[in-house]
Amino acid sequence: MHSLQFLLFLLLAVVLVVIFFRRLGLPPILGYLVVGVVVGPHAFSIMKDVRGAEHLAEFGVVFLMFSIGLEFSLPKLYAMKRLVFGLGMAQVLLTMAVAAALALGLGLSWQGGVALGGAVAMSSTAVLSKLLAERMELESPHGREVLGVLLFQDLAVVPLLILIPAFTQPPSAMALELAWALLKAAGVLTVVLFLGQKLVRPWFFIVARGKSAELFILNILLITLGLAHITEMAGLSLALGAFVAGMLISETEYRYQVEEDIKPFRDVLMGLFFITVGMLLDLHEVLRALPWVAAGLVALLAAKFGIVALLSRAFGATPGNAMRSGLWLCAGGEFGFVLLTDIADAHLLPARVLQVTLSVLVLSLLLAPLIVQFSEKIVLRFARSEWMLRSMALTRMAAQTMATEKHAIICGFGRSGQYLARYLAQEGVSYVALDLDPERVQEAAAAGENVVYGDASQRENLMAVGAARASVIIVSFANVAMAEKILFHAREIKADLPVIVRAADEGSLEVLSRAGAAEVVAESLEASLMLGSHALVLLGVPMKRVLRRLRAIRAKRYKLLRGFFKGGLRGEEEPEGQESRLHSIVLPEGAYGVGKSIGELALAPLGVEVSAIRRRDIRAMEPLPETRFLAGDVVVLLGTDEALDGAERRLLKG
């Protein structure tokens, strides 16, 4: 197949497969792996020589390690040192020890066993951190343990990338080779970090003064690939230099801009890396060793669950939280694939063992979201003390709010929740707040705030804080999925209980309103209202008129402010996905819509509203259904991209 034809085929396959996996709610990594299996030399042999792709895919690992370096923060590590260097280190070392013992029992080398243990010890930072954020469990006890272990696993990749090549030497020379590699790494790191700290910040300042996005990105590539090349020349890995580059930039004020600019390169090249990993998977070999794959999958999940759960208990977690941490971390991760490729290059393990391990990691990554989804049910089923602890917590909540009625329930006691609590207290309105950060709850409760630990999206917690007696529920965080759960439970408990919900933007207005929210406060729209109100007052508009306009806009659920015009340049405020936007259409002579009314054209069933009509420099907002269009009218439509395309065709061509 011609190289351009192959590239087009590869891009088409990636787009289709990743769309399919995203629709199923599965990580895109699995989609890339599937594409690699299909185009690789072991399946349809579309690409027999994978060397060219592998060389390019190495840069994916480079940028992944660069991103890890950007996340490297000494204050963050110090704050979580017990979990990172205690629980995290113990998990990785114990997993490697178990794998080494198993390898020796199967007649393999202990070096291969240690390397294999390092690969299977990894869990998916990308998948698990996203799931923790979506489920609002980042600050929960098990969430902190998971993040601490993931952070150490990411850091452990760096020494493992040095260790694995050293294992290729004979035992007599291995210690010397490893010591020499570590000495070189220490020397290079000392020089780079010492000089880099002094040079990076002023150099970035000079580049940033150029006010050129292209120059800024080129500078990032120069520093990342330059340091990767330096470490490679020193006989170390490219990934180590990239990690150091990320560490240097993480201490500067340019970190977040760098992170955003590098993301497209990282994601595309990482996708190519996972495609090359998929190319290594020989389905025929896997099918022949299917019993071993099934046994390996069960062994991996059971062993990692047991190791993490036991260590978590040793570090003082409750049985329930220890089980949660074990279930979250029992699957494999993306760095496992990175280490497996190094193990394959070093020929530390037989090809069949690598095939089985690769298959096990892929299947475990596929199961990871499913295990997390059912983790709570599994914990409640098998952790006997969890029911008692849950019952005691609910009893404490109920006792604390027993005498409270006609109160407000605040879901989330972050910054917005705390400001809201003070506002209610000034008016003498009693409240109870629910929050999932144990330290915040403990500190706020000690200061006299009426806040309890609990998940507001669980029905029993809402019941315990007196939802049946409350006057209002206020959701102070902008999370649509959690808000929908709270609305559902609130309707079950008390059908007429009003629920006020915070939303990040207007895209969630309709969803939350349909779910039963009495009011939806959209941050972006409210910010615009406040800016406009202050501007009108400063321009001399009477306060009464400003307040009347505010009330009118809010009474219509921000209808007059809905949507905005999409520019040619992508920005952070541009609507994405199915979010509504505004679009202007000029009706020429002979257009199908000329002479017809809004009602006759039936644009509403298409999901489009006529927001305004501009005629002879006069703009009419919210025109009536009987309003007829004339030639030369500028019609302003509100809807999603797909709906707007259909409405435009109907207005112009019928």
PDB file of C-alpha atoms in Angstrom, residues 403-619:
ATOM      1  CA  ALA A 403     -34.135  19.958  65.455  1.00  0.00           C
ATOM      2  CA  THR A 404     -33.736  21.805  62.158  1.00  0.00           C
ATOM      3  CA  GLU A 405     -36.636  22.483  59.845  1.00  0.00           C
ATOM      4  CA  LYS A 406     -37.409  24.857  56.998  1.00  0.00           C
ATOM      5  CA  HIS A 407     -33.662  25.046  56.509  1.00  0.00           C
ATOM      6  CA  ALA A 408     -31.455  25.192  53.414  1.00  0.00           C
ATOM      7  CA  ILE A 409     -29.338  22.204  52.390  1.00  0.00           C
ATOM      8  CA  ILE A 410     -26.087  23.289  50.737  1.00  0.00           C
ATOM      9  CA  CYS A 411     -24.538  20.575  48.570  1.00  0.00           C
ATOM     10  CA  GLY A 412     -20.799  21.248  48.513  1.00  0.00           C
ATOM     11  CA  PHE A 413     -18.945  23.444  51.006  1.00  0.00           C
ATOM     12  CA  GLY A 414     -16.200  24.783  48.777  1.00  0.00           C
ATOM     13  CA  ARG A 415     -15.634  28.489  48.238  1.00  0.00           C
ATOM     14  CA  SER A 416     -19.074  29.116  46.715  1.00  0.00           C
ATOM     15  CA  GLY A 417     -20.812  26.997  49.364  1.00  0.00           C
ATOM     16  CA  GLN A 418     -19.071  28.861  52.193  1.00  0.00           C
ATOM     17  CA  TYR A 419     -19.913  32.304  50.769  1.00  0.00           C
ATOM     18  CA  LEU A 420     -23.512  31.163  50.380  1.00  0.00           C
ATOM     19  CA  ALA A 421     -23.621  29.884  53.989  1.00  0.00           C
ATOM     20  CA  ARG A 422     -22.437  33.262  55.300  1.00  0.00           C
ATOM     21  CA  TYR A 423     -25.032  35.053  53.169  1.00  0.00           C
ATOM     22  CA  LEU A 424     -27.831  32.860  54.544  1.00  0.00           C
ATOM     23  CA  ALA A 425     -26.573  33.221  58.131  1.00  0.00           C
ATOM     24  CA  GLN A 426     -26.690  37.024  57.866  1.00  0.00           C
ATOM     25  CA  GLU A 427     -30.396  36.739  57.065  1.00  0.00           C
ATOM     26  CA  GLY A 428     -30.988  34.323  59.933  1.00  0.00           C
ATOM     27  CA  VAL A 429     -31.664  31.349  57.617  1.00  0.00           C
ATOM     28  CA  SER A 430     -30.470  28.037  59.082  1.00  0.00           C
ATOM     29  CA  TYR A 431     -28.545  25.663  56.827  1.00  0.00           C
ATOM     30  CA  VAL A 432     -26.860  22.267  56.718  1.00  0.00           C
ATOM     31  CA  ALA A 433     -23.955  21.692  54.315  1.00  0.00           C
ATOM     32  CA  LEU A 434     -22.732  18.383  52.880  1.00  0.00           C
ATOM     33  CA  ASP A 435     -19.137  18.030  51.678  1.00  0.00           C
ATOM     34  CA  LEU A 436     -16.731  15.224  50.742  1.00  0.00           C
ATOM     35  CA  ASP A 437     -13.469  16.790  51.946  1.00  0.00           C
ATOM     36  CA  PRO A 438     -12.906  15.369  55.469  1.00  0.00           C
ATOM     37  CA  GLU A 439     -10.290  17.985  56.436  1.00  0.00           C
ATOM     38  CA  ARG A 440     -12.494  20.858  55.302  1.00  0.00           C
ATOM     39  CA  VAL A 441     -15.491  19.425  57.159  1.00  0.00           C
ATOM     40  CA  GLN A 442     -13.466  18.919  60.342  1.00  0.00           C
ATOM     41  CA  GLU A 443     -11.979  22.423  60.266  1.00  0.00           C
ATOM     42  CA  ALA A 444     -15.255  24.175  59.359  1.00  0.00           C
ATOM     43  CA  ALA A 445     -17.260  22.203  61.946  1.00  0.00           C
ATOM     44  CA  ALA A 446     -14.693  23.094  64.627  1.00  0.00           C
ATOM     45  CA  ALA A 447     -15.213  26.753  63.698  1.00  0.00           C
ATOM     46  CA  GLY A 448     -18.957  26.388  64.289  1.00  0.00           C
ATOM     47  CA  GLU A 449     -20.192  25.870  60.715  1.00  0.00           C
ATOM     48  CA  ASN A 450     -23.107  23.443  60.368  1.00  0.00           C
ATOM     49  CA  VAL A 451     -21.372  21.115  57.897  1.00  0.00           C
ATOM     50  CA  VAL A 452     -21.234  17.305  57.829  1.00  0.00           C
ATOM     51  CA  TYR A 453     -19.244  14.786  55.800  1.00  0.00           C
ATOM     52  CA  GLY A 454     -21.285  13.032  53.129  1.00  0.00           C
ATOM     53  CA  ASP A 455     -22.025  12.610  49.424  1.00  0.00           C
ATOM     54  CA  ALA A 456     -24.951  14.865  48.518  1.00  0.00           C
ATOM     55  CA  SER A 457     -25.850  12.702  45.520  1.00  0.00           C
ATOM     56  CA  GLN A 458     -26.826   9.774  47.782  1.00  0.00           C
ATOM     57  CA  ARG A 459     -30.473   9.579  48.836  1.00  0.00           C
ATOM     58  CA  GLU A 460     -29.811   8.410  52.400  1.00  0.00           C
ATOM     59  CA  ASN A 461     -27.520  11.393  53.061  1.00  0.00           C
ATOM     60  CA  LEU A 462     -30.164  13.859  51.864  1.00  0.00           C
ATOM     61  CA  MET A 463     -32.707  12.126  54.078  1.00  0.00           C
ATOM     62  CA  ALA A 464     -30.330  12.261  57.056  1.00  0.00           C
ATOM     63  CA  VAL A 465     -29.846  16.037  56.788  1.00  0.00           C
ATOM     64  CA  GLY A 466     -33.602  16.572  56.741  1.00  0.00           C
ATOM     65  CA  ALA A 467     -34.490  17.009  53.074  1.00  0.00           C
ATOM     66  CA  ALA A 468     -38.102  16.115  53.907  1.00  0.00           C
ATOM     67  CA  ARG A 469     -38.231  19.128  56.290  1.00  0.00           C
ATOM     68  CA  ALA A 470     -36.058  21.525  54.262  1.00  0.00           C
ATOM     69  CA  SER A 471     -37.213  24.630  52.408  1.00  0.00           C
ATOM     70  CA  VAL A 472     -34.642  24.521  49.614  1.00  0.00           C
ATOM     71  CA  ILE A 473     -31.652  22.544  48.309  1.00  0.00           C
ATOM     72  CA  ILE A 474     -28.777  24.511  46.757  1.00  0.00           C
ATOM     73  CA  VAL A 475     -26.173  22.734  44.616  1.00  0.00           C
ATOM     74  CA  SER A 476     -23.077  24.942  44.906  1.00  0.00           C
ATOM     75  CA  PHE A 477     -20.817  23.019  42.494  1.00  0.00           C
ATOM     76  CA  ALA A 478     -21.032  22.909  38.702  1.00  0.00           C
ATOM     77  CA  ASN A 479     -21.321  19.188  37.955  1.00  0.00           C
ATOM     78  CA  VAL A 480     -24.287  18.259  35.762  1.00  0.00           C
ATOM     79  CA  ALA A 481     -24.237  14.491  36.453  1.00  0.00           C
ATOM     80  CA  MET A 482     -24.150  14.947  40.239  1.00  0.00           C
ATOM     81  CA  ALA A 483     -26.790  17.686  40.082  1.00  0.00           C
ATOM     82  CA  GLU A 484     -29.140  15.395  38.127  1.00  0.00           C
ATOM     83  CA  LYS A 485     -28.798  12.703  40.824  1.00  0.00           C
ATOM     84  CA  ILE A 486     -29.581  15.235  43.555  1.00  0.00           C
ATOM     85  CA  LEU A 487     -32.625  16.485  41.617  1.00  0.00           C
ATOM     86  CA  PHE A 488     -33.890  12.926  41.155  1.00  0.00           C
ATOM     87  CA  HIS A 489     -33.574  12.080  44.864  1.00  0.00           C
ATOM     88  CA  ALA A 490     -35.035  15.446  45.915  1.00  0.00           C
ATOM     89  CA  ARG A 491     -38.188  14.785  43.845  1.00  0.00           C
ATOM     90  CA  GLU A 492     -38.526  11.344  45.464  1.00  0.00           C
ATOM     91  CA  ILE A 493     -38.150  12.704  49.002  1.00  0.00           C
ATOM     92  CA  LYS A 494     -40.296  15.820  48.649  1.00  0.00           C
ATOM     93  CA  ALA A 495     -41.928  16.560  45.315  1.00  0.00           C
ATOM     94  CA  ASP A 496     -42.389  20.294  45.937  1.00  0.00           C
ATOM     95  CA  LEU A 497     -38.908  20.933  47.358  1.00  0.00           C
ATOM     96  CA  PRO A 498     -37.237  23.645  45.216  1.00  0.00           C
ATOM     97  CA  VAL A 499     -33.678  22.939  44.071  1.00  0.00           C
ATOM     98  CA  ILE A 500     -31.338  25.703  42.900  1.00  0.00           C
ATOM     99  CA  VAL A 501     -28.436  24.461  40.781  1.00  0.00           C
ATOM    100  CA  ARG A 502     -25.174  26.081  39.758  1.00  0.00           C
ATOM    101  CA  ALA A 503     -24.038  25.530  36.162  1.00  0.00           C
ATOM    102  CA  ALA A 504     -20.782  26.431  34.445  1.00  0.00           C
ATOM    103  CA  ASP A 505     -22.413  27.692  31.257  1.00  0.00           C
ATOM    104  CA  GLU A 506     -25.663  27.906  29.352  1.00  0.00           C
ATOM    105  CA  GLY A 507     -25.219  24.442  27.799  1.00  0.00           C
ATOM    106  CA  SER A 508     -26.559  22.842  31.000  1.00  0.00           C
ATOM    107  CA  LEU A 509     -29.605  25.121  31.403  1.00  0.00           C
ATOM    108  CA  GLU A 510     -32.122  23.019  29.500  1.00  0.00           C
ATOM    109  CA  VAL A 511     -30.846  19.690  30.864  1.00  0.00           C
ATOM    110  CA  LEU A 512     -31.078  20.791  34.494  1.00  0.00           C
ATOM    111  CA  SER A 513     -34.384  22.597  33.997  1.00  0.00           C
ATOM    112  CA  ARG A 514     -35.913  19.434  32.500  1.00  0.00           C
ATOM    113  CA  ALA A 515     -34.506  17.456  35.433  1.00  0.00           C
ATOM    114  CA  GLY A 516     -36.613  19.578  37.777  1.00  0.00           C
ATOM    115  CA  ALA A 517     -34.389  22.458  38.918  1.00  0.00           C
ATOM    116  CA  ALA A 518     -36.396  25.437  40.180  1.00  0.00           C
ATOM    117  CA  GLU A 519     -33.575  27.770  39.139  1.00  0.00           C
ATOM    118  CA  VAL A 520     -30.347  27.238  37.225  1.00  0.00           C
ATOM    119  CA  VAL A 521     -27.652  29.854  37.793  1.00  0.00           C
ATOM    120  CA  ALA A 522     -25.210  29.878  34.872  1.00  0.00           C
ATOM    121  CA  GLU A 523     -21.863  31.386  35.906  1.00  0.00           C
ATOM    122  CA  SER A 524     -20.948  32.826  32.510  1.00  0.00           C
ATOM    123  CA  LEU A 525     -24.362  34.487  32.073  1.00  0.00           C
ATOM    124  CA  GLU A 526     -24.479  35.837  35.637  1.00  0.00           C
ATOM    125  CA  ALA A 527     -20.975  37.274  35.218  1.00  0.00           C
ATOM    126  CA  SER A 528     -22.146  39.057  32.050  1.00  0.00           C
ATOM    127  CA  LEU A 529     -25.222  40.375  33.868  1.00  0.00           C
ATOM    128  CA  MET A 530     -23.138  41.765  36.717  1.00  0.00           C
ATOM    129  CA  LEU A 531     -20.624  43.383  34.358  1.00  0.00           C
ATOM    130  CA  GLY A 532     -23.447  44.924  32.346  1.00  0.00           C
ATOM    131  CA  SER A 533     -25.298  46.128  35.452  1.00  0.00           C
ATOM    132  CA  HIS A 534     -22.238  47.888  36.865  1.00  0.00           C
ATOM    133  CA  ALA A 535     -21.541  49.444  33.460  1.00  0.00           C
ATOM    134  CA  LEU A 536     -25.134  50.757  33.161  1.00  0.00           C
ATOM    135  CA  VAL A 537     -25.017  52.296  36.644  1.00  0.00           C
ATOM    136  CA  LEU A 538     -21.692  54.011  35.890  1.00  0.00           C
ATOM    137  CA  LEU A 539     -23.169  55.289  32.611  1.00  0.00           C
ATOM    138  CA  GLY A 540     -25.971  56.999  34.565  1.00  0.00           C
ATOM    139  CA  VAL A 541     -28.848  54.544  34.031  1.00  0.00           C
ATOM    140  CA  PRO A 542     -31.138  54.678  37.125  1.00  0.00           C
ATOM    141  CA  MET A 543     -30.646  51.745  39.522  1.00  0.00           C
ATOM    142  CA  LYS A 544     -34.376  50.909  39.439  1.00  0.00           C
ATOM    143  CA  ARG A 545     -34.260  50.442  35.671  1.00  0.00           C
ATOM    144  CA  VAL A 546     -31.129  48.267  35.931  1.00  0.00           C
ATOM    145  CA  LEU A 547     -32.775  46.062  38.574  1.00  0.00           C
ATOM    146  CA  ARG A 548     -35.955  45.814  36.506  1.00  0.00           C
ATOM    147  CA  ARG A 549     -33.942  44.676  33.485  1.00  0.00           C
ATOM    148  CA  LEU A 550     -32.099  42.115  35.610  1.00  0.00           C
ATOM    149  CA  ARG A 551     -35.382  40.718  36.922  1.00  0.00           C
ATOM    150  CA  ALA A 552     -36.823  40.530  33.400  1.00  0.00           C
ATOM    151  CA  ILE A 553     -33.813  38.611  32.042  1.00  0.00           C
ATOM    152  CA  ARG A 554     -33.782  36.181  34.964  1.00  0.00           C
ATOM    153  CA  ALA A 555     -37.553  35.679  34.766  1.00  0.00           C
ATOM    154  CA  LYS A 556     -37.094  34.469  31.184  1.00  0.00           C
ATOM    155  CA  ARG A 557     -34.306  32.081  32.253  1.00  0.00           C
ATOM    156  CA  TYR A 558     -31.608  34.189  30.494  1.00  0.00           C
ATOM    157  CA  LYS A 559     -33.365  33.721  27.152  1.00  0.00           C
ATOM    158  CA  LEU A 560     -32.206  37.129  25.876  1.00  0.00           C
ATOM    159  CA  LEU A 561     -28.575  36.232  26.605  1.00  0.00           C
ATOM    160  CA  ARG A 562     -28.555  32.672  25.257  1.00  0.00           C
ATOM    161  CA  GLY A 563     -25.918  31.727  22.708  1.00  0.00           C
ATOM    162  CA  PHE A 564     -23.070  33.721  21.181  1.00  0.00           C
ATOM    163  CA  PHE A 565     -21.366  34.094  17.830  1.00  0.00           C
ATOM    164  CA  LYS A 566     -18.543  31.681  17.050  1.00  0.00           C
ATOM    165  CA  GLY A 567     -15.415  33.324  15.713  1.00  0.00           C
ATOM    166  CA  GLY A 568     -12.839  31.986  13.314  1.00  0.00           C
ATOM    167  CA  LEU A 569     -10.253  31.451  16.038  1.00  0.00           C
ATOM    168  CA  ARG A 570     -10.764  28.788  18.668  1.00  0.00           C
ATOM    169  CA  GLY A 571     -10.841  30.193  22.177  1.00  0.00           C
ATOM    170  CA  GLU A 572     -11.729  28.957  25.601  1.00  0.00           C
ATOM    171  CA  GLU A 573     -15.227  30.485  25.344  1.00  0.00           C
ATOM    172  CA  GLU A 574     -16.130  28.831  22.067  1.00  0.00           C
ATOM    173  CA  PRO A 575     -19.091  26.451  22.350  1.00  0.00           C
ATOM    174  CA  GLU A 576     -18.257  22.799  21.943  1.00  0.00           C
ATOM    175  CA  GLY A 577     -20.237  19.686  21.113  1.00  0.00           C
ATOM    176  CA  GLN A 578     -23.994  20.269  21.189  1.00  0.00           C
ATOM    177  CA  GLU A 579     -23.934  23.665  22.932  1.00  0.00           C
ATOM    178  CA  SER A 580     -26.158  26.330  21.340  1.00  0.00           C
ATOM    179  CA  ARG A 581     -24.665  29.265  19.472  1.00  0.00           C
ATOM    180  CA  LEU A 582     -25.881  32.242  17.455  1.00  0.00           C
ATOM    181  CA  HIS A 583     -25.688  32.430  13.665  1.00  0.00           C
ATOM    182  CA  SER A 584     -26.693  35.263  11.304  1.00  0.00           C
ATOM    183  CA  ILE A 585     -28.204  34.667   7.853  1.00  0.00           C
ATOM    184  CA  VAL A 586     -28.961  37.335   5.232  1.00  0.00           C
ATOM    185  CA  LEU A 587     -32.101  36.527   3.179  1.00  0.00           C
ATOM    186  CA  PRO A 588     -31.473  37.444  -0.501  1.00  0.00           C
ATOM    187  CA  GLU A 589     -34.139  37.988  -3.147  1.00  0.00           C
ATOM    188  CA  GLY A 590     -35.662  34.659  -4.145  1.00  0.00           C
ATOM    189  CA  ALA A 591     -34.824  32.873  -0.890  1.00  0.00           C
ATOM    190  CA  TYR A 592     -37.418  30.267   0.128  1.00  0.00           C
ATOM    191  CA  GLY A 593     -38.125  32.026   3.456  1.00  0.00           C
ATOM    192  CA  VAL A 594     -38.949  35.434   1.946  1.00  0.00           C
ATOM    193  CA  GLY A 595     -42.653  36.199   2.439  1.00  0.00           C
ATOM    194  CA  LYS A 596     -43.175  33.314   4.857  1.00  0.00           C
ATOM    195  CA  SER A 597     -43.775  33.621   8.598  1.00  0.00           C
ATOM    196  CA  ILE A 598     -41.648  32.080  11.325  1.00  0.00           C
ATOM    197  CA  GLY A 599     -44.486  29.694  12.176  1.00  0.00           C
ATOM    198  CA  GLU A 600     -44.884  28.545   8.559  1.00  0.00           C
ATOM    199  CA  LEU A 601     -41.205  27.662   8.257  1.00  0.00           C
ATOM    200  CA  ALA A 602     -41.425  25.373  11.342  1.00  0.00           C
ATOM    201  CA  LEU A 603     -37.880  25.979  12.529  1.00  0.00           C
ATOM    202  CA  ALA A 604     -38.648  24.986  16.127  1.00  0.00           C
ATOM    203  CA  PRO A 605     -38.918  21.223  15.346  1.00  0.00           C
ATOM    204  CA  LEU A 606     -35.401  21.482  13.930  1.00  0.00           C
ATOM    205  CA  GLY A 607     -34.199  22.682  17.327  1.00  0.00           C
ATOM    206  CA  VAL A 608     -33.677  26.297  16.230  1.00  0.00           C
ATOM    207  CA  GLU A 609     -35.122  29.554  17.601  1.00  0.00           C
ATOM    208  CA  VAL A 610     -35.304  32.885  15.792  1.00  0.00           C
ATOM    209  CA  SER A 611     -33.525  35.064  18.338  1.00  0.00           C
ATOM    210  CA  ALA A 612     -33.832  38.370  16.446  1.00  0.00           C
ATOM    211  CA  ILE A 613     -34.522  39.961  13.042  1.00  0.00           C
ATOM    212  CA  ARG A 614     -32.565  42.995  11.808  1.00  0.00           C
ATOM    213  CA  ARG A 615     -34.460  45.018   9.192  1.00  0.00           C
ATOM    214  CA  ARG A 616     -33.321  48.437   7.898  1.00  0.00           C
ATOM    215  CA  ASP A 617     -30.932  48.816  10.861  1.00  0.00           C
ATOM    216  CA  ILE A 618     -33.765  48.138  13.318  1.00  0.00           C
ATOM    217  CA  ARG A 619     -33.322  45.028  15.468  1.00  0.00           C
TER     218      ARG A 619
END
